[in-house]
């Protein structure tokens, strides 16, 4: 899941049962994408098996599943980057909160991170003086 999706949940964006179910379905979808991405490139998962998995387990139409799997093959690790980026941003947020103590606010964190533009989290961390 992407960082922004988690933020919406934390702010109470998903209020109804249907909205929370929708969010959970998307979390599952993203997890399956990571498994397929890694499986296709490092675990010997075949293209046909990946397509079959999407059709059978997530009830995606075969043509859409084929397009998804082609995308995973064309851009290895792209799906994994969502999960890694989210994890790193959450870790950075925790460290920023610890460093700021009572002066912490979520807005200050977002302003600080966004001031670094598109730099990787590791360089943003360094720029914020949070080590590594």
CSV table of C-alpha atoms in Angstrom, one decimal:
chain,number,residue,atom,x,y,z
A,1,UNK,CA,0.0,0.0,0.0
A,2,UNK,CA,1.1,3.5,-0.7
A,3,UNK,CA,1.9,5.9,2.1
A,4,UNK,CA,-1.0,8.2,1.1
A,5,UNK,CA,-3.6,5.5,1.3
A,6,UNK,CA,-2.5,4.8,4.9
A,7,UNK,CA,-2.7,8.5,5.7
A,8,UNK,CA,-6.3,8.6,4.5
A,9,UNK,CA,-7.2,5.7,6.7
A,10,UNK,CA,-5.5,7.4,9.7
A,11,UNK,CA,-7.5,10.5,9.1
A,12,UNK,CA,-10.8,8.7,9.1
A,13,UNK,CA,-11.4,8.8,5.4
A,14,UNK,CA,-12.8,5.3,5.3
A,15,UNK,CA,-15.9,5.6,7.5
A,16,UNK,CA,-18.4,3.0,6.3
A,17,UNK,CA,-18.0,-0.7,6.2
A,18,UNK,CA,-18.0,-0.7,2.4
A,19,UNK,CA,-15.2,1.9,2.3
A,20,UNK,CA,-13.1,-0.1,4.8
A,21,UNK,CA,-13.7,-3.3,2.8
A,22,UNK,CA,-12.7,-1.4,-0.4
A,23,UNK,CA,-9.4,-0.4,1.3
A,24,UNK,CA,-8.7,-3.9,2.5
A,25,UNK,CA,-9.4,-5.3,-1.0
A,26,UNK,CA,-6.8,-2.8,-2.3
A,27,UNK,CA,-4.3,-3.8,0.4
A,28,UNK,CA,-4.8,-7.5,-0.7
A,29,UNK,CA,-4.4,-6.5,-4.4
A,30,UNK,CA,-1.1,-4.7,-3.6
A,31,UNK,CA,0.2,-7.7,-1.6
A,32,UNK,CA,-0.6,-10.1,-4.4
A,33,UNK,CA,1.2,-7.8,-6.9
A,34,UNK,CA,4.3,-8.0,-4.8
A,35,UNK,CA,4.1,-11.7,-4.6
A,36,UNK,CA,3.7,-12.0,-8.3
A,37,UNK,CA,6.5,-9.5,-9.1
A,38,UNK,CA,8.9,-11.4,-6.8
A,39,UNK,CA,7.7,-14.8,-8.0
A,40,UNK,CA,8.1,-14.0,-11.7
A,41,UNK,CA,11.6,-12.6,-11.3
A,42,UNK,CA,13.2,-14.8,-8.6
A,43,UNK,CA,11.0,-17.8,-7.8
A,44,UNK,CA,10.3,-19.4,-11.1
A,45,UNK,CA,6.7,-18.4,-11.3
A,46,UNK,CA,5.5,-18.8,-14.9
A,47,UNK,CA,3.6,-16.1,-16.7
A,48,UNK,CA,0.7,-18.5,-17.2
A,49,UNK,CA,0.6,-19.4,-13.5
A,50,UNK,CA,0.7,-15.7,-12.5
A,51,UNK,CA,-2.3,-15.0,-14.9
A,52,UNK,CA,-4.2,-18.0,-13.5
A,53,UNK,CA,-3.6,-16.8,-10.0
A,54,UNK,CA,-5.1,-13.4,-10.7
A,55,UNK,CA,-8.1,-15.0,-12.5
A,56,UNK,CA,-8.7,-17.6,-9.8
A,57,UNK,CA,-8.0,-15.8,-6.6
A,58,UNK,CA,-8.8,-12.2,-7.4
A,59,UNK,CA,-11.5,-12.9,-10.0
A,60,UNK,CA,-9.9,-10.6,-12.6
A,61,UNK,CA,-10.9,-11.1,-16.2
A,62,UNK,CA,-8.2,-13.0,-18.1
A,63,UNK,CA,-7.4,-10.1,-20.5
A,64,UNK,CA,-6.8,-7.8,-17.6
A,65,UNK,CA,-4.7,-10.4,-15.8
A,66,UNK,CA,-2.6,-10.9,-18.9
A,67,UNK,CA,-2.0,-7.1,-19.1
A,68,UNK,CA,-1.1,-6.9,-15.4
A,69,UNK,CA,1.4,-9.7,-15.7
A,70,UNK,CA,2.9,-8.2,-18.8
A,71,UNK,CA,3.4,-5.0,-16.9
A,72,UNK,CA,5.1,-6.8,-14.0
A,73,UNK,CA,7.5,-8.5,-16.4
A,74,UNK,CA,8.3,-5.2,-18.2
A,75,UNK,CA,9.0,-3.3,-14.9
A,76,UNK,CA,10.6,-5.6,-12.4
A,77,UNK,CA,10.4,-4.6,-8.7
A,78,UNK,CA,8.0,-1.7,-9.5
A,79,UNK,CA,5.2,-3.2,-7.4
A,80,UNK,CA,7.7,-3.9,-4.6
A,81,UNK,CA,8.7,-0.2,-4.5
A,82,UNK,CA,5.3,0.8,-3.2
A,83,UNK,CA,5.7,-1.4,-0.1
A,84,UNK,CA,9.3,-0.5,0.4
A,85,UNK,CA,8.6,3.2,0.0
A,86,UNK,CA,5.7,3.1,2.5
A,87,UNK,CA,7.8,1.2,5.0
A,88,UNK,CA,10.7,3.7,4.7
A,89,UNK,CA,8.4,6.8,5.0
A,90,UNK,CA,6.8,5.3,8.1
A,91,UNK,CA,10.2,4.7,9.7
A,92,UNK,CA,11.3,8.2,8.8
A,93,UNK,CA,8.1,9.6,10.3
A,94,UNK,CA,8.7,7.7,13.6
A,95,UNK,CA,12.3,8.9,13.7
A,96,UNK,CA,11.2,12.5,12.9
A,97,UNK,CA,8.6,12.3,15.7
A,98,UNK,CA,11.2,11.0,18.2
A,99,UNK,CA,13.7,13.8,17.2
A,100,UNK,CA,11.0,16.5,17.5
A,101,UNK,CA,9.4,15.3,20.7
A,102,UNK,CA,6.6,17.7,21.8
A,103,UNK,CA,7.3,19.8,18.7
A,104,UNK,CA,6.2,17.1,16.3
A,105,UNK,CA,3.2,17.5,14.1
A,106,UNK,CA,2.2,15.5,11.1
A,107,UNK,CA,2.1,18.6,9.0
A,108,UNK,CA,5.7,19.6,10.0
A,109,UNK,CA,6.8,16.1,8.9
A,110,UNK,CA,5.1,16.3,5.6
A,111,UNK,CA,6.4,19.8,5.0
A,112,UNK,CA,9.9,18.7,5.8
A,113,UNK,CA,9.7,15.6,3.5
A,114,UNK,CA,8.1,17.5,0.7
A,115,UNK,CA,10.8,20.2,0.8
A,116,UNK,CA,13.2,17.6,-0.5
A,117,UNK,CA,11.1,17.0,-3.6
A,118,UNK,CA,11.7,13.7,-5.3
A,119,UNK,CA,14.8,12.7,-3.4
A,120,UNK,CA,15.0,9.1,-2.1
A,121,UNK,CA,14.0,8.7,1.5
A,122,UNK,CA,17.6,7.9,2.5
A,123,UNK,CA,18.8,11.3,1.3
A,124,UNK,CA,15.8,13.0,2.9
A,125,UNK,CA,16.7,11.3,6.1
A,126,UNK,CA,20.3,12.5,5.8
A,127,UNK,CA,19.1,16.0,5.0
A,128,UNK,CA,16.8,16.0,8.1
A,129,UNK,CA,19.8,15.0,10.2
A,130,UNK,CA,18.2,11.7,11.2
A,131,UNK,CA,21.2,9.5,10.5
A,132,UNK,CA,22.3,6.9,7.9
